[in-house]
PDB file of C-alpha atoms in Angstrom:
ATOM      1  CA  MET A   1      17.308  17.468  28.491  1.00 34.00           C
ATOM      2  CA  VAL A   2      16.809  13.836  27.673  1.00 38.00           C
ATOM      3  CA  ASP A   3      13.517  12.651  26.277  1.00 47.00           C
ATOM      4  CA  MET A   4      12.501   9.138  27.155  1.00 46.00           C
ATOM      5  CA  VAL A   5      10.369   8.163  24.216  1.00 54.00           C
ATOM      6  CA  ASP A   6       8.660   4.869  24.129  1.00 72.00           C
ATOM      7  CA  MET A   7       8.670   2.751  21.028  1.00 86.00           C
ATOM      8  CA  VAL A   8       5.471   3.249  19.112  1.00 90.00           C
ATOM      9  CA  ASP A   9       3.913   0.773  16.694  1.00 92.00           C
ATOM     10  CA  ARG A  10       1.519   1.036  13.843  1.00 93.00           C
ATOM     11  CA  ARG A  11      -0.041  -1.858  11.950  1.00 95.00           C
ATOM     12  CA  VAL A  12      -0.807  -0.975   8.376  1.00 95.00           C
ATOM     13  CA  THR A  13      -2.432  -2.766   5.360  1.00 96.00           C
ATOM     14  CA  VAL A  14      -0.375  -1.846   2.308  1.00 96.00           C
ATOM     15  CA  ARG A  15      -2.458  -0.358  -0.512  1.00 94.00           C
ATOM     16  CA  THR A  16       0.138   1.061  -2.819  1.00 91.00           C
ATOM     17  CA  PRO A  17      -0.296  -0.292  -6.351  1.00 85.00           C
ATOM     18  CA  ASP A  18       2.962  -2.212  -6.296  1.00 83.00           C
ATOM     19  CA  GLY A  19       3.185  -3.111  -2.640  1.00 87.00           C
ATOM     20  CA  LEU A  20       6.731  -2.282  -1.583  1.00 90.00           C
ATOM     21  CA  ARG A  21       8.592  -2.986  -4.791  1.00 88.00           C
ATOM     22  CA  ALA A  22      11.034  -0.610  -6.510  1.00 89.00           C
ATOM     23  CA  ARG A  23       8.902   2.485  -6.894  1.00 88.00           C
ATOM     24  CA  SER A  24       6.921   2.524  -3.653  1.00 92.00           C
ATOM     25  CA  ALA A  25       9.868   1.142  -1.699  1.00 95.00           C
ATOM     26  CA  ALA A  26      12.012   4.052  -2.896  1.00 95.00           C
ATOM     27  CA  LEU A  27       9.464   6.602  -1.821  1.00 94.00           C
ATOM     28  CA  PHE A  28       8.962   4.845   1.512  1.00 96.00           C
ATOM     29  CA  VAL A  29      12.687   4.590   2.242  1.00 96.00           C
ATOM     30  CA  GLN A  30      13.247   8.271   1.353  1.00 95.00           C
ATOM     31  CA  ALA A  31      10.461   9.326   3.686  1.00 95.00           C
ATOM     32  CA  ALA A  32      11.866   7.164   6.447  1.00 96.00           C
ATOM     33  CA  ALA A  33      15.371   8.618   5.923  1.00 94.00           C
ATOM     34  CA  ARG A  34      13.931  12.145   6.226  1.00 93.00           C
ATOM     35  CA  ALA A  35      12.350  11.358   9.613  1.00 92.00           C
ATOM     36  CA  PRO A  36      14.485  12.100  12.661  1.00 92.00           C
ATOM     37  CA  ALA A  37      13.043   9.018  14.357  1.00 92.00           C
ATOM     38  CA  ARG A  38      14.515   5.590  13.670  1.00 92.00           C
ATOM     39  CA  VAL A  39      11.836   3.479  12.014  1.00 95.00           C
ATOM     40  CA  VAL A  40      11.787  -0.299  11.462  1.00 96.00           C
ATOM     41  CA  ILE A  41       9.333  -2.321   9.459  1.00 97.00           C
ATOM     42  CA  ALA A  42       8.317  -5.950   9.841  1.00 97.00           C
ATOM     43  CA  LYS A  43       6.116  -8.314   7.852  1.00 95.00           C
ATOM     44  CA  GLY A  44       4.548 -11.400   9.425  1.00 87.00           C
ATOM     45  CA  GLY A  45       6.624 -12.811  12.238  1.00 84.00           C
ATOM     46  CA  ASP A  46       9.910 -11.848  10.625  1.00 86.00           C
ATOM     47  CA  ASP A  47      12.507  -9.664  12.380  1.00 90.00           C
ATOM     48  CA  PRO A  48      11.996  -5.947  11.789  1.00 95.00           C
ATOM     49  CA  VAL A  49      14.402  -4.310   9.346  1.00 95.00           C
ATOM     50  CA  SER A  50      15.489  -0.715   8.947  1.00 95.00           C
ATOM     51  CA  ALA A  51      13.028   1.378   7.020  1.00 97.00           C
ATOM     52  CA  ARG A  52      15.974   3.352   5.668  1.00 96.00           C
ATOM     53  CA  SER A  53      17.457   0.445   3.696  1.00 96.00           C
ATOM     54  CA  ILE A  54      15.910  -0.159   0.315  1.00 96.00           C
ATOM     55  CA  LEU A  55      17.643  -3.530   0.126  1.00 96.00           C
ATOM     56  CA  ALA A  56      16.047  -4.547   3.365  1.00 95.00           C
ATOM     57  CA  VAL A  57      12.601  -3.244   2.374  1.00 96.00           C
ATOM     58  CA  LEU A  58      12.722  -4.905  -1.062  1.00 95.00           C
ATOM     59  CA  ARG A  59      13.770  -8.185   0.577  1.00 93.00           C
ATOM     60  CA  LEU A  60      10.613  -8.190   2.728  1.00 94.00           C
ATOM     61  CA  GLY A  61       8.635  -8.828  -0.423  1.00 91.00           C
ATOM     62  CA  VAL A  62       5.547  -6.726   0.453  1.00 94.00           C
ATOM     63  CA  TRP A  63       2.540  -7.018  -1.837  1.00 92.00           C
ATOM     64  CA  PRO A  64      -0.682  -4.994  -1.919  1.00 93.00           C
ATOM     65  CA  GLY A  65      -2.967  -6.237   0.847  1.00 95.00           C
ATOM     66  CA  ASP A  66      -0.084  -7.380   3.056  1.00 95.00           C
ATOM     67  CA  GLN A  67      -0.016  -6.205   6.632  1.00 96.00           C
ATOM     68  CA  VAL A  68       3.168  -4.703   8.014  1.00 97.00           C
ATOM     69  CA  VAL A  69       4.078  -3.305  11.404  1.00 96.00           C
ATOM     70  CA  LEU A  70       5.984  -0.043  11.618  1.00 96.00           C
ATOM     71  CA  SER A  71       7.786   0.797  14.839  1.00 95.00           C
ATOM     72  CA  ALA A  72       9.665   3.987  15.749  1.00 95.00           C
ATOM     73  CA  ALA A  73      11.557   5.509  18.595  1.00 90.00           C
ATOM     74  CA  GLY A  74      13.054   8.942  19.049  1.00 85.00           C
ATOM     75  CA  ASP A  75      12.141  12.477  18.020  1.00 84.00           C
ATOM     76  CA  GLY A  76       8.884  12.738  16.229  1.00 90.00           C
ATOM     77  CA  ALA A  77       8.247   8.968  16.258  1.00 92.00           C
ATOM     78  CA  GLY A  78       4.524   9.272  16.132  1.00 92.00           C
ATOM     79  CA  ARG A  79       4.597  11.833  13.317  1.00 93.00           C
ATOM     80  CA  ALA A  80       7.029   9.708  11.288  1.00 94.00           C
ATOM     81  CA  LEU A  81       4.714   6.731  11.616  1.00 95.00           C
ATOM     82  CA  ASP A  82       1.669   8.822  10.638  1.00 94.00           C
ATOM     83  CA  GLU A  83       3.459   9.888   7.468  1.00 94.00           C
ATOM     84  CA  LEU A  84       4.788   6.425   6.577  1.00 96.00           C
ATOM     85  CA  ALA A  85       1.528   4.684   7.374  1.00 96.00           C
ATOM     86  CA  ALA A  86      -0.322   7.135   5.140  1.00 95.00           C
ATOM     87  CA  LEU A  87       2.119   6.434   2.356  1.00 94.00           C
ATOM     88  CA  LEU A  88       1.656   2.674   2.647  1.00 95.00           C
ATOM     89  CA  ALA A  89      -2.082   3.030   2.869  1.00 93.00           C
ATOM     90  CA  GLY A  90      -1.938   4.741  -0.579  1.00 87.00           C
ATOM     91  CA  GLU A  91      -3.146   8.054   0.677  1.00 73.00           C
ATOM     92  CA  PRO A  92      -2.313  11.089  -1.381  1.00 57.00           C
ATOM     93  CA  ASP A  93       1.185  12.379  -0.729  1.00 51.00           C
ATOM     94  CA  ARG A  94       1.071  15.374   1.567  1.00 47.00           C
ATOM     95  CA  THR A  95       4.778  16.033   1.634  1.00 45.00           C
ATOM     96  CA  GLY A  96       5.002  17.267  -1.933  1.00 42.00           C
ATOM     97  CA  ALA A  97       7.916  14.875  -2.533  1.00 40.00           C
TER      98      ALA A  97
ATOM     99  CA  VAL B   1      36.004  -3.469  -1.520  1.00 82.00           C
ATOM    100  CA  ARG B   2      35.559  -2.406  -5.105  1.00 91.00           C
ATOM    101  CA  LEU B   3      32.713  -4.298  -6.700  1.00 96.00           C
ATOM    102  CA  VAL B   4      32.564  -4.343 -10.490  1.00 98.00           C
ATOM    103  CA  VAL B   5      28.924  -4.513 -11.620  1.00 98.00           C
ATOM    104  CA  ALA B   6      28.606  -6.064 -15.097  1.00 98.00           C
ATOM    105  CA  ALA B   7      26.047  -5.354 -17.747  1.00 98.00           C
ATOM    106  CA  PRO B   8      23.327  -8.003 -17.340  1.00 98.00           C
ATOM    107  CA  LEU B   9      22.525  -7.707 -21.038  1.00 98.00           C
ATOM    108  CA  ALA B  10      23.784  -6.073 -24.205  1.00 98.00           C
ATOM    109  CA  GLY B  11      22.676  -2.679 -25.330  1.00 98.00           C
ATOM    110  CA  ALA B  12      23.440   0.983 -24.827  1.00 98.00           C
ATOM    111  CA  ALA B  13      24.493   2.174 -21.371  1.00 98.00           C
ATOM    112  CA  VAL B  14      22.612   5.329 -20.503  1.00 98.00           C
ATOM    113  CA  GLY B  15      22.280   7.517 -17.456  1.00 97.00           C
ATOM    114  CA  LEU B  16      19.383   6.966 -15.105  1.00 97.00           C
ATOM    115  CA  ASP B  17      18.009  10.356 -16.090  1.00 96.00           C
ATOM    116  CA  ALA B  18      17.111   8.708 -19.437  1.00 96.00           C
ATOM    117  CA  VAL B  19      14.780   6.259 -17.645  1.00 97.00           C
ATOM    118  CA  PRO B  20      11.129   7.153 -18.246  1.00 96.00           C
ATOM    119  CA  ASP B  21      10.178   6.787 -14.567  1.00 94.00           C
ATOM    120  CA  PRO B  22      10.773   9.701 -12.199  1.00 93.00           C
ATOM    121  CA  VAL B  23      11.620   7.437  -9.256  1.00 93.00           C
ATOM    122  CA  PHE B  24      14.397   5.688 -11.186  1.00 95.00           C
ATOM    123  CA  ALA B  25      15.417   8.820 -13.107  1.00 96.00           C
ATOM    124  CA  GLY B  26      15.812  10.742  -9.789  1.00 94.00           C
ATOM    125  CA  ALA B  27      18.023   7.933  -8.421  1.00 94.00           C
ATOM    126  CA  MET B  28      15.519   7.460  -5.618  1.00 93.00           C
ATOM    127  CA  VAL B  29      15.858   3.717  -5.796  1.00 95.00           C
ATOM    128  CA  GLY B  30      19.599   4.257  -5.790  1.00 96.00           C
ATOM    129  CA  PRO B  31      22.397   5.313  -8.130  1.00 97.00           C
ATOM    130  CA  GLY B  32      23.310   3.180 -11.117  1.00 98.00           C
ATOM    131  CA  VAL B  33      23.333   2.920 -14.892  1.00 98.00           C
ATOM    132  CA  ALA B  34      20.515   1.799 -17.210  1.00 98.00           C
ATOM    133  CA  VAL B  35      20.887  -0.417 -20.246  1.00 98.00           C
ATOM    134  CA  ASP B  36      18.743   0.256 -23.303  1.00 98.00           C
ATOM    135  CA  PRO B  37      18.702  -3.281 -24.574  1.00 98.00           C
ATOM    136  CA  GLU B  38      19.029  -4.635 -28.049  1.00 96.00           C
ATOM    137  CA  ARG B  39      15.593  -5.344 -29.375  1.00 96.00           C
ATOM    138  CA  ALA B  40      15.939  -9.082 -29.659  1.00 95.00           C
ATOM    139  CA  PRO B  41      15.029 -11.989 -27.376  1.00 97.00           C
ATOM    140  CA  SER B  42      17.782 -12.305 -24.812  1.00 97.00           C
ATOM    141  CA  THR B  43      18.897 -13.807 -21.549  1.00 98.00           C
ATOM    142  CA  VAL B  44      19.522 -11.452 -18.648  1.00 98.00           C
ATOM    143  CA  VAL B  45      22.361 -12.555 -16.401  1.00 98.00           C
ATOM    144  CA  ALA B  46      23.495 -11.802 -12.873  1.00 98.00           C
ATOM    145  CA  PRO B  47      25.578  -8.561 -12.771  1.00 98.00           C
ATOM    146  CA  ILE B  48      27.608  -9.770  -9.759  1.00 98.00           C
ATOM    147  CA  ALA B  49      28.280 -13.050  -8.032  1.00 98.00           C
ATOM    148  CA  GLY B  50      26.192 -13.594  -4.960  1.00 98.00           C
ATOM    149  CA  THR B  51      22.746 -14.680  -3.773  1.00 97.00           C
ATOM    150  CA  LEU B  52      19.594 -14.159  -5.768  1.00 98.00           C
ATOM    151  CA  VAL B  53      17.620 -12.818  -2.778  1.00 96.00           C
ATOM    152  CA  LYS B  54      14.626 -11.583  -4.803  1.00 95.00           C
ATOM    153  CA  LEU B  55      13.469 -12.857  -8.145  1.00 96.00           C
ATOM    154  CA  LYS B  56      10.368 -11.769 -10.022  1.00 93.00           C
ATOM    155  CA  PRO B  57       9.911 -11.970 -13.757  1.00 94.00           C
ATOM    156  CA  HIS B  58      10.421  -8.174 -14.199  1.00 93.00           C
ATOM    157  CA  ALA B  59      13.101  -7.619 -11.560  1.00 95.00           C
ATOM    158  CA  PHE B  60      15.690  -9.298  -9.406  1.00 97.00           C
ATOM    159  CA  VAL B  61      18.177  -8.492  -6.668  1.00 97.00           C
ATOM    160  CA  VAL B  62      21.595 -10.114  -6.184  1.00 98.00           C
ATOM    161  CA  THR B  63      23.450  -9.547  -2.924  1.00 97.00           C
ATOM    162  CA  THR B  64      27.046 -10.190  -1.950  1.00 97.00           C
ATOM    163  CA  GLY B  65      28.760 -10.090   1.401  1.00 92.00           C
ATOM    164  CA  GLY B  66      26.984 -10.199   4.690  1.00 85.00           C
ATOM    165  CA  GLY B  67      26.111  -8.019   7.680  1.00 83.00           C
ATOM    166  CA  ASP B  68      27.347  -4.431   7.332  1.00 82.00           C
ATOM    167  CA  THR B  69      29.317  -5.233   4.175  1.00 88.00           C
ATOM    168  CA  GLU B  70      26.294  -6.665   2.300  1.00 94.00           C
ATOM    169  CA  ARG B  71      25.645  -5.001  -1.020  1.00 96.00           C
ATOM    170  CA  GLY B  72      22.654  -5.504  -3.263  1.00 97.00           C
ATOM    171  CA  VAL B  73      22.194  -4.813  -6.966  1.00 98.00           C
ATOM    172  CA  LEU B  74      18.731  -4.477  -8.478  1.00 98.00           C
ATOM    173  CA  VAL B  75      18.096  -5.269 -12.108  1.00 98.00           C
ATOM    174  CA  HIS B  76      14.733  -4.023 -13.345  1.00 97.00           C
ATOM    175  CA  LEU B  77      13.645  -5.339 -16.749  1.00 97.00           C
ATOM    176  CA  GLY B  78      11.784  -2.504 -18.372  1.00 96.00           C
ATOM    177  CA  ILE B  79       9.507   0.048 -16.814  1.00 95.00           C
ATOM    178  CA  ASP B  80       5.995  -0.744 -15.580  1.00 89.00           C
ATOM    179  CA  THR B  81       6.653  -4.352 -16.565  1.00 91.00           C
ATOM    180  CA  VAL B  82       5.193  -5.602 -13.266  1.00 83.00           C
ATOM    181  CA  THR B  83       1.823  -5.121 -14.912  1.00 83.00           C
ATOM    182  CA  LEU B  84       2.685  -7.760 -17.526  1.00 87.00           C
ATOM    183  CA  ASP B  85       2.330 -10.376 -14.755  1.00 85.00           C
ATOM    184  CA  GLY B  86       5.293 -12.261 -15.986  1.00 89.00           C
ATOM    185  CA  GLU B  87       3.942 -12.769 -19.480  1.00 88.00           C
ATOM    186  CA  GLY B  88       6.870 -13.036 -21.915  1.00 91.00           C
ATOM    187  CA  PHE B  89       9.415 -13.670 -19.128  1.00 96.00           C
ATOM    188  CA  THR B  90      10.954 -17.023 -18.343  1.00 97.00           C
ATOM    189  CA  LEU B  91      12.722 -17.580 -15.060  1.00 97.00           C
ATOM    190  CA  LEU B  92      16.031 -19.461 -15.489  1.00 98.00           C
ATOM    191  CA  ALA B  93      17.003 -19.442 -11.784  1.00 98.00           C
ATOM    192  CA  ALA B  94      15.193 -19.616  -8.474  1.00 98.00           C
ATOM    193  CA  GLU B  95      14.987 -17.212  -5.559  1.00 97.00           C
ATOM    194  CA  GLY B  96      17.681 -18.071  -3.018  1.00 97.00           C
ATOM    195  CA  ASP B  97      20.109 -19.510  -5.633  1.00 98.00           C
ATOM    196  CA  THR B  98      23.774 -18.775  -5.323  1.00 98.00           C
ATOM    197  CA  VAL B  99      24.832 -17.386  -8.695  1.00 98.00           C
ATOM    198  CA  GLU B 100      28.063 -16.479 -10.441  1.00 98.00           C
ATOM    199  CA  ALA B 101      28.335 -13.230 -12.346  1.00 98.00           C
ATOM    200  CA  GLY B 102      27.014 -13.978 -15.794  1.00 98.00           C
ATOM    201  CA  ALA B 103      24.658 -16.758 -14.639  1.00 98.00           C
ATOM    202  CA  PRO B 104      21.361 -16.693 -16.600  1.00 98.00           C
ATOM    203  CA  VAL B 105      18.432 -15.389 -14.541  1.00 98.00           C
ATOM    204  CA  VAL B 106      15.551 -14.414 -16.860  1.00 98.00           C
ATOM    205  CA  ALA B 107      14.799 -14.737 -20.554  1.00 98.00           C
ATOM    206  CA  TRP B 108      12.647 -12.024 -22.188  1.00 97.00           C
ATOM    207  CA  ASP B 109      12.041 -10.077 -25.351  1.00 97.00           C
ATOM    208  CA  PRO B 110      12.613  -6.345 -25.087  1.00 97.00           C
ATOM    209  CA  ALA B 111      10.950  -5.848 -28.488  1.00 96.00           C
ATOM    210  CA  ALA B 112       7.727  -7.432 -27.146  1.00 95.00           C
ATOM    211  CA  VAL B 113       7.832  -5.137 -24.057  1.00 96.00           C
ATOM    212  CA  GLU B 114       8.249  -2.173 -26.304  1.00 96.00           C
ATOM    213  CA  ALA B 115       5.374  -3.354 -28.545  1.00 95.00           C
ATOM    214  CA  SER B 116       3.188  -3.446 -25.395  1.00 94.00           C
ATOM    215  CA  GLY B 117       3.783   0.291 -25.031  1.00 95.00           C
ATOM    216  CA  ARG B 118       6.312   0.032 -22.223  1.00 95.00           C
ATOM    217  CA  SER B 119       9.968   1.040 -22.147  1.00 97.00           C
ATOM    218  CA  PRO B 120      12.355  -1.946 -22.146  1.00 97.00           C
ATOM    219  CA  VAL B 121      15.127   0.098 -20.620  1.00 98.00           C
ATOM    220  CA  CYS B 122      16.771  -1.725 -17.686  1.00 98.00           C
ATOM    221  CA  PRO B 123      17.949   0.209 -14.621  1.00 98.00           C
ATOM    222  CA  VAL B 124      20.807  -1.510 -12.840  1.00 98.00           C
ATOM    223  CA  ILE B 125      20.858  -0.035  -9.329  1.00 98.00           C
ATOM    224  CA  ALA B 126      23.296  -0.102  -6.411  1.00 98.00           C
ATOM    225  CA  LEU B 127      20.908  -0.335  -3.473  1.00 97.00           C
ATOM    226  CA  ASP B 128      21.540   1.834  -0.451  1.00 95.00           C
ATOM    227  CA  ALA B 129      24.574   3.364  -2.191  1.00 95.00           C
ATOM    228  CA  GLN B 130      25.341   7.094  -2.450  1.00 92.00           C
ATOM    229  CA  PRO B 131      25.996   8.562  -5.933  1.00 89.00           C
ATOM    230  CA  GLY B 132      29.647   9.238  -4.955  1.00 94.00           C
ATOM    231  CA  ASP B 133      30.152   5.473  -4.249  1.00 96.00           C
ATOM    232  CA  LEU B 134      29.989   4.703  -7.993  1.00 97.00           C
ATOM    233  CA  ASP B 135      32.586   5.386 -10.624  1.00 96.00           C
ATOM    234  CA  ALA B 136      33.616   4.191 -14.065  1.00 95.00           C
ATOM    235  CA  LEU B 137      30.008   4.502 -15.208  1.00 97.00           C
ATOM    236  CA  ALA B 138      29.669   3.010 -18.725  1.00 97.00           C
ATOM    237  CA  GLU B 139      28.133   5.065 -21.502  1.00 97.00           C
ATOM    238  CA  GLY B 140      27.314   3.821 -25.008  1.00 97.00           C
ATOM    239  CA  PRO B 141      27.381   0.319 -26.410  1.00 98.00           C
ATOM    240  CA  VAL B 142      27.990  -2.481 -23.926  1.00 98.00           C
ATOM    241  CA  ALA B 143      28.167  -6.228 -24.427  1.00 98.00           C
ATOM    242  CA  GLN B 144      26.733  -8.547 -21.858  1.00 98.00           C
ATOM    243  CA  GLY B 145      29.248  -8.955 -19.049  1.00 98.00           C
ATOM    244  CA  ASP B 146      31.109  -5.687 -19.770  1.00 98.00           C
ATOM    245  CA  PRO B 147      31.731  -3.532 -16.720  1.00 98.00           C
ATOM    246  CA  LEU B 148      28.769  -1.182 -16.199  1.00 98.00           C
ATOM    247  CA  PHE B 149      30.037   0.591 -13.117  1.00 98.00           C
ATOM    248  CA  THR B 150      32.297   0.146 -10.118  1.00 98.00           C
ATOM    249  CA  TRP B 151      30.913   0.371  -6.591  1.00 97.00           C
ATOM    250  CA  SER B 152      33.498   1.437  -3.976  1.00 93.00           C
TER     251      SER B 152
END
């Protein structure tokens, strides 16, 4: 059976203490890599980059208060975005990671 | 392509598990080697030749290659040093610069960082690499520019 899953988007204001620099970026990329869905992240009008690449995420230069857009397609896309959006919003980690 | 990543500063090469930050220590940022620096004012240099794609006082990223072969190395100057807001750090290059390995990037004083209650240990990280991609990991005293690890 083939699932036709539409791309879903989520706009998030980043509230982690360091934006998406080394520490938060690492946690974000690890969470994205665990998700079965493929997730991309974009800041401003720039092209979206893979949420699984820490180099790409660091290069975005995301600071606290910046808005980013997460997009995902595939299995569990909505759930993946929920988890990643919560992480960026600085909500307590529910994954135990 | 085997990329030799050089020590960006002199000190003692230590495993990432010695870094007092669980995210670095757990290699969650990526695999690599840390340098516990000599406690004297020093200049931190580029560990590889390439492009300085990110430069902040407390951390920088140099990339080499393009497209699928692009590799990036992160040098993080001390732990929790972002909260120093650049105080005590002098930028010697600009974001976007093309740099040779060994080119000066930031001047700082590890002793001052330590005196502020922070660890001056410097993780040097192979971004998006797997642990098995690295070999010849240095351990013990390293001079600036000595090979720190090889990234295959």
